[in-house]
Coordinates of C-alpha atoms in Angstrom, one line a residue:
X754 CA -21.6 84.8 30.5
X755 CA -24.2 83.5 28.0
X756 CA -23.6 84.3 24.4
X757 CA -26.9 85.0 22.5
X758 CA -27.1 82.8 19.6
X759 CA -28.6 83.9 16.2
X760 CA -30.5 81.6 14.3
X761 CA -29.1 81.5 10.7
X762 CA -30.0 79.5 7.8
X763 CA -28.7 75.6 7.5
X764 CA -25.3 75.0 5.5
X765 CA -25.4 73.5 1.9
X766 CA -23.4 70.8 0.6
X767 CA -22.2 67.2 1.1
X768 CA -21.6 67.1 4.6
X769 CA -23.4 69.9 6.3
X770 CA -26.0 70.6 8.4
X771 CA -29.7 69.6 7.6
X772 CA -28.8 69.2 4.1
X773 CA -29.6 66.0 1.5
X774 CA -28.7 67.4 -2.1
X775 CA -31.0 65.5 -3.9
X776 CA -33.4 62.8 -3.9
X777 CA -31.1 59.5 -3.7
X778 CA -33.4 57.5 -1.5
X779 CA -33.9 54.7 -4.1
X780 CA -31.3 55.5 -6.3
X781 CA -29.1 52.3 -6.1
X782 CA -32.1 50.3 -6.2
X783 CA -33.0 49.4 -9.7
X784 CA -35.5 46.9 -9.0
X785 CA -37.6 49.2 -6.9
X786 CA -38.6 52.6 -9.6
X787 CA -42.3 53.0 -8.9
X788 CA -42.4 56.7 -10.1
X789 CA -45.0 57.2 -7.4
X790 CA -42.8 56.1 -4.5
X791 CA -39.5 58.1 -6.1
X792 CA -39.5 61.9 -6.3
X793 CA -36.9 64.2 -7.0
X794 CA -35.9 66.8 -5.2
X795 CA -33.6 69.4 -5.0
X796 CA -33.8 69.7 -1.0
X797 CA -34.5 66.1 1.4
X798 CA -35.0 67.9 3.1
X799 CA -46.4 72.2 27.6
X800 CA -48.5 73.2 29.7
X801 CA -49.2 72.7 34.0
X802 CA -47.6 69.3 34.7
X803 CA -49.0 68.6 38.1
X804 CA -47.1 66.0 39.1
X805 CA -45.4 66.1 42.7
X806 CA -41.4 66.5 42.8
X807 CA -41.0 67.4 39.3
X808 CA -39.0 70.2 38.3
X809 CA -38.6 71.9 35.2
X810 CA -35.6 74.5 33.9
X811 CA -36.9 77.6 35.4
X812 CA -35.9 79.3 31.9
X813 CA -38.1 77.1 29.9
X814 CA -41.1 79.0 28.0
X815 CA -44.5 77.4 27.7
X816 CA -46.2 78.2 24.9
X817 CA -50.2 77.4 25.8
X818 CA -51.5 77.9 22.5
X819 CA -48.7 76.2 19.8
X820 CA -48.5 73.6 22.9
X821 CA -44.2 73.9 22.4
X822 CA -42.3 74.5 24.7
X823 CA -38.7 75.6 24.8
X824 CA -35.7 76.2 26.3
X825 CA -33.8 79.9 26.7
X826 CA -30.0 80.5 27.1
X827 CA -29.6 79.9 30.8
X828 CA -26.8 79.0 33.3
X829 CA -29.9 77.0 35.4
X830 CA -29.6 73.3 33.8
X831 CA -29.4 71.7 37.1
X832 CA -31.1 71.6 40.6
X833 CA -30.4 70.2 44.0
X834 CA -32.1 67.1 44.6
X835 CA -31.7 65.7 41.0
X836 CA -33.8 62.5 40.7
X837 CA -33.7 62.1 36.7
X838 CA -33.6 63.9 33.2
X839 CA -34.2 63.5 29.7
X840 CA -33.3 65.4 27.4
X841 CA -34.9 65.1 23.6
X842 CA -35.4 66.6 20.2
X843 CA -38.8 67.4 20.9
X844 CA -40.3 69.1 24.0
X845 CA -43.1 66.6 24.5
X846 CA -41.3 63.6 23.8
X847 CA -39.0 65.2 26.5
X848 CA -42.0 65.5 29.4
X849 CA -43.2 62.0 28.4
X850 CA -40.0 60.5 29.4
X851 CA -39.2 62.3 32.4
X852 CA -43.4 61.3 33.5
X853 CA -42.2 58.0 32.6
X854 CA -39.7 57.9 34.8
X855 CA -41.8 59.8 37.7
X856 CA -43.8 56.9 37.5
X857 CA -41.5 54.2 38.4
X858 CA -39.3 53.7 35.5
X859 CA -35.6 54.9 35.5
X860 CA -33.6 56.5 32.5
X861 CA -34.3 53.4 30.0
X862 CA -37.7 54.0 30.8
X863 CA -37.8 57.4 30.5
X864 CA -36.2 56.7 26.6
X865 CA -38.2 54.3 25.4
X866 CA -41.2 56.3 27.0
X867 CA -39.6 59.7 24.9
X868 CA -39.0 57.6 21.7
X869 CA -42.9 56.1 20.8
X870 CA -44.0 60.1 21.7
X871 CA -41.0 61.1 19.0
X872 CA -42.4 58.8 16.4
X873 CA -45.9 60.7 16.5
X874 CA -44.3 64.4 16.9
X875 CA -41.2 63.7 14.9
X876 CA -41.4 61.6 12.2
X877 CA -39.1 63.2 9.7
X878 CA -36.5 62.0 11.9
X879 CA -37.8 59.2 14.1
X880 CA -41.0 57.3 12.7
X881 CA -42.0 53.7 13.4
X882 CA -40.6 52.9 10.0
X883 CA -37.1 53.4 10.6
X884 CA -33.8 52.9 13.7
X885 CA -31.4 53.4 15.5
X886 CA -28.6 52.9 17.9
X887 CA -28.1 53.4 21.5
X888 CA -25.4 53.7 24.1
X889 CA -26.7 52.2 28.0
X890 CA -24.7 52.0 31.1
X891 CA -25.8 50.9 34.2
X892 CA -23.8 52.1 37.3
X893 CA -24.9 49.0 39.2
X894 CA -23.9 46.4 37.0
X895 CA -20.8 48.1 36.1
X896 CA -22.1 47.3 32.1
X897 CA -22.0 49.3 28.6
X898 CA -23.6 48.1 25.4
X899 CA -24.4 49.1 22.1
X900 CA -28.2 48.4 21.3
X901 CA -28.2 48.2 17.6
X902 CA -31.5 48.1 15.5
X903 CA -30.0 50.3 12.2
X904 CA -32.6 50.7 9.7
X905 CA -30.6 47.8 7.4
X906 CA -32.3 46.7 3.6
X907 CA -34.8 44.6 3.6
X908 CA -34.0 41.6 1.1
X909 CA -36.0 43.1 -1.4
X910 CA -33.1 46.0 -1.4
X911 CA -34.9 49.4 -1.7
X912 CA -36.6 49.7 1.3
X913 CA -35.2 49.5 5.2
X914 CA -36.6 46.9 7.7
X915 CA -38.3 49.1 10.4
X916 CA -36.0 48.6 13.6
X917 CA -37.0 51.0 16.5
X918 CA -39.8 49.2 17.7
X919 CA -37.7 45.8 18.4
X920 CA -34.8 48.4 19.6
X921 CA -36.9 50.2 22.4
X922 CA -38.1 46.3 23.4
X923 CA -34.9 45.3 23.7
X924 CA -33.5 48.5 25.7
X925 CA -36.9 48.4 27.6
X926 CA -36.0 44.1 28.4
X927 CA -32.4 44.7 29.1
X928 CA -32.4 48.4 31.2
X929 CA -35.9 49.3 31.7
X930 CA -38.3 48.5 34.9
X931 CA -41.8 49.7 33.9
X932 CA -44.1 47.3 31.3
X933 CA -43.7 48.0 27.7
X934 CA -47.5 49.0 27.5
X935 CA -47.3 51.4 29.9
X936 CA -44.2 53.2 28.0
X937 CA -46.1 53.0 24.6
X938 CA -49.1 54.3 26.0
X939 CA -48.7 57.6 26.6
X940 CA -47.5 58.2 22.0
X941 CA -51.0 56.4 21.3
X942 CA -53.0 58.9 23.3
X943 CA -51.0 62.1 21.8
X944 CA -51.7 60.4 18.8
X945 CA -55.4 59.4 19.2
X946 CA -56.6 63.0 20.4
X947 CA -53.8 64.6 17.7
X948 CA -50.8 67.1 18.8
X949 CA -50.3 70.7 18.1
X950 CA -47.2 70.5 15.4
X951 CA -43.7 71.5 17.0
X952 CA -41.8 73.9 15.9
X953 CA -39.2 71.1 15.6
X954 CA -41.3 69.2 13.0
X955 CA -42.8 72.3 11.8
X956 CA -38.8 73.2 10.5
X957 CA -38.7 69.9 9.0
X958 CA -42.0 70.6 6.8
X959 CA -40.7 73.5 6.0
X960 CA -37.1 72.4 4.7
X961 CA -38.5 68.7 3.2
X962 CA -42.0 69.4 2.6
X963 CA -42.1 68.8 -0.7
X964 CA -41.1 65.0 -0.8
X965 CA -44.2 64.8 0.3
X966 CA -46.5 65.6 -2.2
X967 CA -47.0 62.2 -4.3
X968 CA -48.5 60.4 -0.9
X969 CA -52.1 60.7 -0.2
X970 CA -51.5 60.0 3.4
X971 CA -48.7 62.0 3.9
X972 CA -51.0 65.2 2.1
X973 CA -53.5 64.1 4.6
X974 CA -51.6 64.3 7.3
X975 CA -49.6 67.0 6.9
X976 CA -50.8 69.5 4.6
X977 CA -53.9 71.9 5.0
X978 CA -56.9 71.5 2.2
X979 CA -55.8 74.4 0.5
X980 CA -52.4 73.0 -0.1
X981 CA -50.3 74.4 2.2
X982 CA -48.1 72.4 4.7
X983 CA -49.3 72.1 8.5
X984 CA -47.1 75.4 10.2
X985 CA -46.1 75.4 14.1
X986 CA -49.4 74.9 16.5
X987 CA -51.3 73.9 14.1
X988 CA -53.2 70.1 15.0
X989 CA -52.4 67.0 13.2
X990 CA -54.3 63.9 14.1
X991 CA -52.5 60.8 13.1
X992 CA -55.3 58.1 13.2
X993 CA -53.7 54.8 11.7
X994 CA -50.5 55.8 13.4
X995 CA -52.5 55.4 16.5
X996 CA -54.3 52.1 16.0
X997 CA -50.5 51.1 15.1
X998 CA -49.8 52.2 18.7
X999 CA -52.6 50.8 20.3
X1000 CA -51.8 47.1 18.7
X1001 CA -48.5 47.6 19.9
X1002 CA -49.0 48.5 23.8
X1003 CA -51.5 45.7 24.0
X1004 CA -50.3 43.0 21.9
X1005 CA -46.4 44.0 22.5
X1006 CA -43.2 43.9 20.0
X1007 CA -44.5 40.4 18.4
X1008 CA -47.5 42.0 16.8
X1009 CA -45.2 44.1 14.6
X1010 CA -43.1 41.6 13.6
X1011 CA -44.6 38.5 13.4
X1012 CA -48.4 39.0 14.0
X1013 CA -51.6 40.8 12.3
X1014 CA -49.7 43.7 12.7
X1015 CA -47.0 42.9 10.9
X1016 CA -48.7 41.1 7.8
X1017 CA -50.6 44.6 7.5
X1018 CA -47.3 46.6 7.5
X1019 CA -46.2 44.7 5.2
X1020 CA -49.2 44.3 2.6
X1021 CA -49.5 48.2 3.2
X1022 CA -46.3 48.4 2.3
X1023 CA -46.6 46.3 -1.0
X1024 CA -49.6 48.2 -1.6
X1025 CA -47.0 51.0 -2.9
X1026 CA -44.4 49.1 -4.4
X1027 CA -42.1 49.2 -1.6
X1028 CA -40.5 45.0 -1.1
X1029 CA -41.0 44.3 2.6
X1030 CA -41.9 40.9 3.1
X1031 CA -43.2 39.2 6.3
X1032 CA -39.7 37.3 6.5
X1033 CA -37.9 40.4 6.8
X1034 CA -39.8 41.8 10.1
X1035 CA -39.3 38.1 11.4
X1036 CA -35.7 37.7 10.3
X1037 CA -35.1 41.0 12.1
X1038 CA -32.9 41.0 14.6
X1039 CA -31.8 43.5 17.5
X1040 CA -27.7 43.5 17.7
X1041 CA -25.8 44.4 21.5
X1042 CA -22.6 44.0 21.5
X1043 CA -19.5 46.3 23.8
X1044 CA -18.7 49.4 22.5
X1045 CA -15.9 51.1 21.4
X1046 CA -13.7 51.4 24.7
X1047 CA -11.2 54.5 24.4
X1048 CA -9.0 55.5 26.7
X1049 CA -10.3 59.0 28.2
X1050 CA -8.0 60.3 31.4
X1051 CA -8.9 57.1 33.2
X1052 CA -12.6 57.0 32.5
X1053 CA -13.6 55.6 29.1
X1054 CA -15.2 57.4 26.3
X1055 CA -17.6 54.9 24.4
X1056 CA -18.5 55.2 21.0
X1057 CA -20.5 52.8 18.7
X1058 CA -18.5 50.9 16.1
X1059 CA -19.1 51.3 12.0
X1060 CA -21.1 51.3 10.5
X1061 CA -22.9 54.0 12.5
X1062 CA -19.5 55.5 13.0
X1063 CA -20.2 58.9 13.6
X1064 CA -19.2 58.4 17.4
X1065 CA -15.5 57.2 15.7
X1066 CA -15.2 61.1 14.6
X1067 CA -16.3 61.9 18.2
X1068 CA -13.4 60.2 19.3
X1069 CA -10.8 61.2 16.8
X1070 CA -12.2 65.2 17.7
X1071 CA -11.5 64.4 21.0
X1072 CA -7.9 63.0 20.4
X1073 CA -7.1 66.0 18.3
X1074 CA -8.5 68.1 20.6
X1075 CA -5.8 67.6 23.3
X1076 CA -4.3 70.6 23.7
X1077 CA -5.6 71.7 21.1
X1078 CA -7.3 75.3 19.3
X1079 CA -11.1 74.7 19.8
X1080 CA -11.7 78.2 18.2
X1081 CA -13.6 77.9 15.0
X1082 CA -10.1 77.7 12.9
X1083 CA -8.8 74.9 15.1
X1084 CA -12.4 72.9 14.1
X1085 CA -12.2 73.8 10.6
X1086 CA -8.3 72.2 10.7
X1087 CA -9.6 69.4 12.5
X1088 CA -12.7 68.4 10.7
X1089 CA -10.5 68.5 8.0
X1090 CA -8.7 66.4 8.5
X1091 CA -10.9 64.1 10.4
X1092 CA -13.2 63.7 6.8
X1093 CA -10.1 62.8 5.1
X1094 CA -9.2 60.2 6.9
X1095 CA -12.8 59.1 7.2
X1096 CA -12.4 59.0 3.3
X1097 CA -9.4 56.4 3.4
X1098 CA -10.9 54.3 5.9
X1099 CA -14.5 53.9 5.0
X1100 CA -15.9 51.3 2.8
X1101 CA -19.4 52.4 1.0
X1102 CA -20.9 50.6 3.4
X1103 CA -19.7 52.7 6.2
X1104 CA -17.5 49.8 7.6
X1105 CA -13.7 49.7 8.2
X1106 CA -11.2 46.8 7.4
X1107 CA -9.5 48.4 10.1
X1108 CA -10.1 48.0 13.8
X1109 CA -12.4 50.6 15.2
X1110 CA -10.1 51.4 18.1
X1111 CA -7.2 51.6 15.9
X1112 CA -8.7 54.8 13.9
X1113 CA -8.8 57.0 16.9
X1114 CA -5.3 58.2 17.8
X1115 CA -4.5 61.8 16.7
X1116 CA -1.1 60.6 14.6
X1117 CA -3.5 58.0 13.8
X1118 CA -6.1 60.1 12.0
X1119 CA -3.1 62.4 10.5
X1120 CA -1.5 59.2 9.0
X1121 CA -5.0 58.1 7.1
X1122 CA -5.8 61.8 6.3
X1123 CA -2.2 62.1 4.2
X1124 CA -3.1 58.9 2.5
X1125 CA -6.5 59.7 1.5
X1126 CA -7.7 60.5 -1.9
X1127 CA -10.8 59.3 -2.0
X1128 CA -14.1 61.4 -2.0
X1129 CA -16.5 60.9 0.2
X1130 CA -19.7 59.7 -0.3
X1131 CA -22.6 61.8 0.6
X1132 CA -24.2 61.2 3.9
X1133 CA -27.3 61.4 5.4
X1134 CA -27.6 64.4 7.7
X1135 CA -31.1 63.7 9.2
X1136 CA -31.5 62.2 12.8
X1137 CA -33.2 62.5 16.3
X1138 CA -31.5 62.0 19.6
X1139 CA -32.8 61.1 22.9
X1140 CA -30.5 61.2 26.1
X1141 CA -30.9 60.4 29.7
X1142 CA -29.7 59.1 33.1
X1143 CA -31.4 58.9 36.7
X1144 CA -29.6 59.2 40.4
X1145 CA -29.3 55.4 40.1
X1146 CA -26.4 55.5 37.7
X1147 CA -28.8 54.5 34.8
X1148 CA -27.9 56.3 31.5
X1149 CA -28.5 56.1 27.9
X1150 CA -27.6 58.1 24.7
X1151 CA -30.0 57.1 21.2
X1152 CA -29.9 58.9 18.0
X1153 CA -32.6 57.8 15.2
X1154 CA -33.0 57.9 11.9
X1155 CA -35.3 57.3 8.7
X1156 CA -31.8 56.8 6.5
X1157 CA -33.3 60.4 5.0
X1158 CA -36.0 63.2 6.0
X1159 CA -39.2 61.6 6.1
X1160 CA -37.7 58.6 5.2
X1161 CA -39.2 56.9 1.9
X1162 CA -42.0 59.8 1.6
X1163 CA -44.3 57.0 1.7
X1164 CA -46.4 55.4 3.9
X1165 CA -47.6 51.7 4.5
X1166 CA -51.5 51.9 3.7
X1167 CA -53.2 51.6 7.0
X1168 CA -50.7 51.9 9.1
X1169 CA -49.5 55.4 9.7
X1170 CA -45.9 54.1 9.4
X1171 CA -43.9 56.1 7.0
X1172 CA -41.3 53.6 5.3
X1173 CA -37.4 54.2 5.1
X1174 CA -35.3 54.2 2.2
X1175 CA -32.6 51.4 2.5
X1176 CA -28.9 52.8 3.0
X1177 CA -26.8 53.4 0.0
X1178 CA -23.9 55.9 -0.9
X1179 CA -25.8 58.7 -2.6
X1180 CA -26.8 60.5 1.3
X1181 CA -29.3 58.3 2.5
X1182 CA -28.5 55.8 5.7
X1183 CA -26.9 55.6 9.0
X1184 CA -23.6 56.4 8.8
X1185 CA -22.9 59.3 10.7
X1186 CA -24.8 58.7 13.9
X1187 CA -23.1 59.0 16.9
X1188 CA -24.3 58.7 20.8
X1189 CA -21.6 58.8 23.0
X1190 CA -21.1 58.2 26.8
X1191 CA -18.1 59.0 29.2
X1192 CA -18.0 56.5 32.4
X1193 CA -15.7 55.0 34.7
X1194 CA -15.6 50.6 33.6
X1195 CA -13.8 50.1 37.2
X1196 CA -16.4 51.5 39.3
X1197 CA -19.5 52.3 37.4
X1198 CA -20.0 55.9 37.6
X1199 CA -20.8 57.9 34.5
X1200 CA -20.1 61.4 33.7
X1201 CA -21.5 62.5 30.0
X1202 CA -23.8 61.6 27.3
X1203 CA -24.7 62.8 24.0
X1204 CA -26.5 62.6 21.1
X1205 CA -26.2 64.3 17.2
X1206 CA -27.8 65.4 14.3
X1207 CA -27.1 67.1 11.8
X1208 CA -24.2 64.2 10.1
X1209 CA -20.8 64.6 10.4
X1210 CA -20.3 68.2 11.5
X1211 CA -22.8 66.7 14.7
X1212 CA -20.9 64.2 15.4
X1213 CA -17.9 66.4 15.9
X1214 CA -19.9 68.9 17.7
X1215 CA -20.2 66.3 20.3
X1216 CA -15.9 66.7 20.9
X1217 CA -16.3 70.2 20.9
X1218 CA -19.1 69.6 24.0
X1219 CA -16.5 66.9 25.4
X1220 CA -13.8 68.4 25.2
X1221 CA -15.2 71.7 26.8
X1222 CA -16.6 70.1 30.1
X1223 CA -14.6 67.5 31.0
X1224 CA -10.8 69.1 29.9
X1225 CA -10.8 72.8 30.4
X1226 CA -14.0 72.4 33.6
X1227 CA -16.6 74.5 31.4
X1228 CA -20.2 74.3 32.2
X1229 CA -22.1 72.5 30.0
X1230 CA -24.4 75.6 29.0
X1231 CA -21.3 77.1 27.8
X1232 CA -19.6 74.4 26.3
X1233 CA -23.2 74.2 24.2
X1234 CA -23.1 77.8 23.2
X1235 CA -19.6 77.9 21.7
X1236 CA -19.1 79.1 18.3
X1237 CA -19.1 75.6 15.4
X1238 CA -16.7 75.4 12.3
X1239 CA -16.8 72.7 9.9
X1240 CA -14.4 71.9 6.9
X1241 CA -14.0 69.2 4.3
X1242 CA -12.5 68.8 1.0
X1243 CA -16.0 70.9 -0.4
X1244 CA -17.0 73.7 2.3
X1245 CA -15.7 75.9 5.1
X1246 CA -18.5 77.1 7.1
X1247 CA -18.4 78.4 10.7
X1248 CA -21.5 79.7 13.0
X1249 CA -20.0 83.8 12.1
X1250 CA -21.7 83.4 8.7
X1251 CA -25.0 83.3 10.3
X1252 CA -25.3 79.5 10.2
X1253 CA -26.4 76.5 12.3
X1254 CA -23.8 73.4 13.0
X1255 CA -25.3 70.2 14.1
X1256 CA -27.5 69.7 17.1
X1257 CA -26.4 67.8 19.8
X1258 CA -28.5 66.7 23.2
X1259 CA -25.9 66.2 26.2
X1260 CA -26.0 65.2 30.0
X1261 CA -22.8 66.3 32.0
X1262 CA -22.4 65.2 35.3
X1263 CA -18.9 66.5 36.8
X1264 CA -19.1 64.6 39.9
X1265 CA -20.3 61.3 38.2
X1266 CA -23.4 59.8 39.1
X1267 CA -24.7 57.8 41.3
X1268 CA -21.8 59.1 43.7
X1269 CA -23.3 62.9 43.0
X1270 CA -26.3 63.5 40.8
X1271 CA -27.0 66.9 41.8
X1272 CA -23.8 67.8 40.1
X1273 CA -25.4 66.2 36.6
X1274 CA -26.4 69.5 33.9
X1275 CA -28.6 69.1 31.5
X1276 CA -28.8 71.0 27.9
X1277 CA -30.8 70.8 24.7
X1278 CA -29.0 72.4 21.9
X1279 CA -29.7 76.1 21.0
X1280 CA -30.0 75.0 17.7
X1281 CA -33.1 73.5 17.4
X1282 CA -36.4 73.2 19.2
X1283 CA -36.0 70.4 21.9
X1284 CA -36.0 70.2 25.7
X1285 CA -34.1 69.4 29.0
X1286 CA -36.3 68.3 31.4
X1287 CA -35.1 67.5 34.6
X1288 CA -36.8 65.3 37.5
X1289 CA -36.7 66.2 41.5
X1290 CA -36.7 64.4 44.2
X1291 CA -40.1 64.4 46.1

């Protein structure tokens, strides 16, 4: 039976949800204090489709006017004949993937597709200027990898080397079947005629807006003449982020990082104060390397290594979960002790001396959690996740991130590209993201995805949603609509007090795919404003 959900307002503090207690983005970087490129703040915070054998949730809601379209509390997140589905942060990012794949392309397609349409309708999570880090399987090959393209410092220190557009390549290279062009294509045409603002982004205007204010572009962009910022429906335009677009689709990734492109990112960039050099986007290099491999029944449960470690708290939620209270008291005790452990084995860098696999066991994480007395550092709760998989045995799980909401506030002159901060341990960077995938390594066949946001109390939302489906058989609509708790050494918060607890984006398929894709359910989180889009067979 669904549980209606009530839409509270976001936790404050260290760790929780959609929070950043104050402006840190540049605070470690001496060398870079341009007061117009540092603020302070006390908060960092569709229609007819027409296209044959495409099915949508039957619950969904199209808004005609505010062009958003969202999902309702439904058990219908699956249908017979199951070809595809992408699920995303945004609804139109969501449509554009799943087209994507309708077109040809599989479920890397349908990502990289989803992504360039999330950097034009959600920035403030997942703009040009920042990155990222995938999970992709393919059934076929029996092969997992991590696809790494973190927003990392440029040499200069204060500001990030943009990484998603080299990370979508590389995915798009190594998983995808359909042309780069064609997959950028359809994010240069929202943002060439200009897109009604989501209620996704319109929440992040509202809670961040006001990091905004010293950029001209940034005003132009999203804030109406008489001050105010740009509310849900209304039509932003975002002209240089489109050329950016265009240059991309037809002179591919090499025009961003080595090309005119690139020299005019980077003397945009300059133009502000902000230290990217032309050797940075050359030196920049996409990372793939296994995953985390972690025992899981006898499946695997595959997690990205630190320093995006968030999956490593997936994981050790998972282990603790075993048998375990997954009531909201039973979270608090296991969050709490997850984030002390977390604070004895994490450098400031988000690495570990210790082996990633050797963090995950539940005596493990008890063991490190008695030893611990260090504070954590604050983390940076602000991402975008994209998740999908096709009847082919094709899946992938990406979360994004501009290392802070709205990244740097700033945006490279001419360029539409808004710039991200470079990671430090005052809340901004990469720590905390986490996409996770469950598959079989003997025979190929996959079984769950995810992606987070909202930092650490996302991440461990994504063991709840585990947990739920694959240990005690719960449909995935359910498993998403059970009550969150979150607890560290600063807060106790659970969803009772009216609150919101990460959002997580997930793909279960109890049957495994390709041996049964009609069993795969889809589900965007209640919590926010995405979509689960689901493609049929013709």
């Amino acid at each position: 039976m669904s549980v209606p959900y009530h839409n509270g307002q976001a936790v404050t503090g260290k760790h929780g949800p959609e929070t950043h207690s104050g402006d840190r983005r540049f605070a470690a970087a001496q060398s870079f204090v341009q007061p117009s490129f540092v603020q302070p703040s006390n908060g960092r915070r569709m229609g007819a489709l027409g296209l044959a054998g495409v099915a949508l949730l039957p619950t969904l809601l199209l808004a005609s006017c505010g062009g958003n379209t969202r999902s309702v509390a439904s058990d219908a997140t699956q249908i017979d004949g199951f070809r595809a589905g992408v699920v995303a942060d945004e609804p139109r990012a969501a449509l554009i993937g799943r087209t994507a794949i309708a077109a040809g392309g599989n479920a890397a397609d349908g990502v990289v597709a989803a992504y360039f349409a999330l950097s034009v309708t959600l920035p403030s999570a997942a703009g040009l200027g920042g990155g990222g880090i995938c999970i992709a399987h393919d059934a076929d090959k029996k092969t997992t990898d991590v696809i790494d393209f973190l927003p990392r410092a440029a040499a200069g220190g204060a500001v990030a080397v943009p990484g998603n557009v080299r990370g979508m390549a590389a995915l798009n290279a190594r998983y995808g079947k359909l042309p780069l062009a064609q997959l950028v294509g359809p994010a240069e045409g929202l943002a060439t005629q200009g897109v009604p603002i989501s209620k996704a982004l319109a929440r992040d205007l509202t809670q961040y807006g006001q990091t905004l204010a010293e950029d001209p572009s940034l005003q132009a962009s999203f804030y109406k003449l008489d001050g105010t910022a740009l509310a849900e429906g209304d039509n932003m335009r975002p002209v240089d982020l489109a050329a950016t677009l265009g240059q991309i689709r037809a002179q591919g990734v090499n025009a961003f990082y080595s090309g005119l492109l690139g020299q005019k990112l980077v003397e945009g960039a300059q133009a502000i104060g902000a230290p990217l050099t032309i050797d940075d986007l050359r030196n920049y290099k996409v990372q793939i390397y296994p995953p985390v491999d972690v025992p899981f029944t006898d499946l695997s449960l595959y997690v990205a290594p630190p320093p995006a470690s968030g999956g490593v708290m997936t994981a050790q939620a998972v282990s603790l979960l075993v048998g375990g209270d997954n009531a909201p008291a039973g979270q608090q005790a296991i969050s709490r002790e997850i984030m002390a452990a977390r604070g004895a084995w994490m450098q400031p860098d988000g690495l570990s001396q210790q082996q990633p696999l050797d963090l995950i066991a539940a005596d493990k994480v008890k063991a490190l959690a008695s030893q611990s007395s260090i504070t954590l550092p604050q983390e940076n709760t602000s991402a975008a996740s994209i998740v999908a998989v096709d009847s082919d045995g094709v899946a992938v799980a990406c979360t994004f991130t501009m290392n802070a909401p709205f990244g740097a506030a700033r945006v490279a002159q001419g360029t539409g590209i808004v710039l991200a901060p470079a990671p430090n341990d005052q809340g901004v960077g990469f720590s905390t993201l986490s996409p996770v995938m469950v598959a079989s390594k003997f025979n190929g066949q996959v079984y769950f995805m995810a992606g987070a946001a909202g930092g650490a109390p996302g991440a461990l939302a994504e063991g709840l949603i585990l947990d739920a489906v694959m240990r005690r058989a719960m449909p995935l609509d359910q498993a998403m609509q059970l009550p969150r708790a979150y607890a560290d050494g600063s807060q106790q918060v659970d969803e009772g007090q009216g609150l919101r607890i990460g959002r997580v984006n997930a793909i279960f398929c109890s049957e495994a795919t390709p041996s049964d894709p009609d069993s795969c359910q889809l589900r965007n989180d209640y919590r926010g404003y995405g979509l689960a889009s689901i493609l049929g067979q013709e």
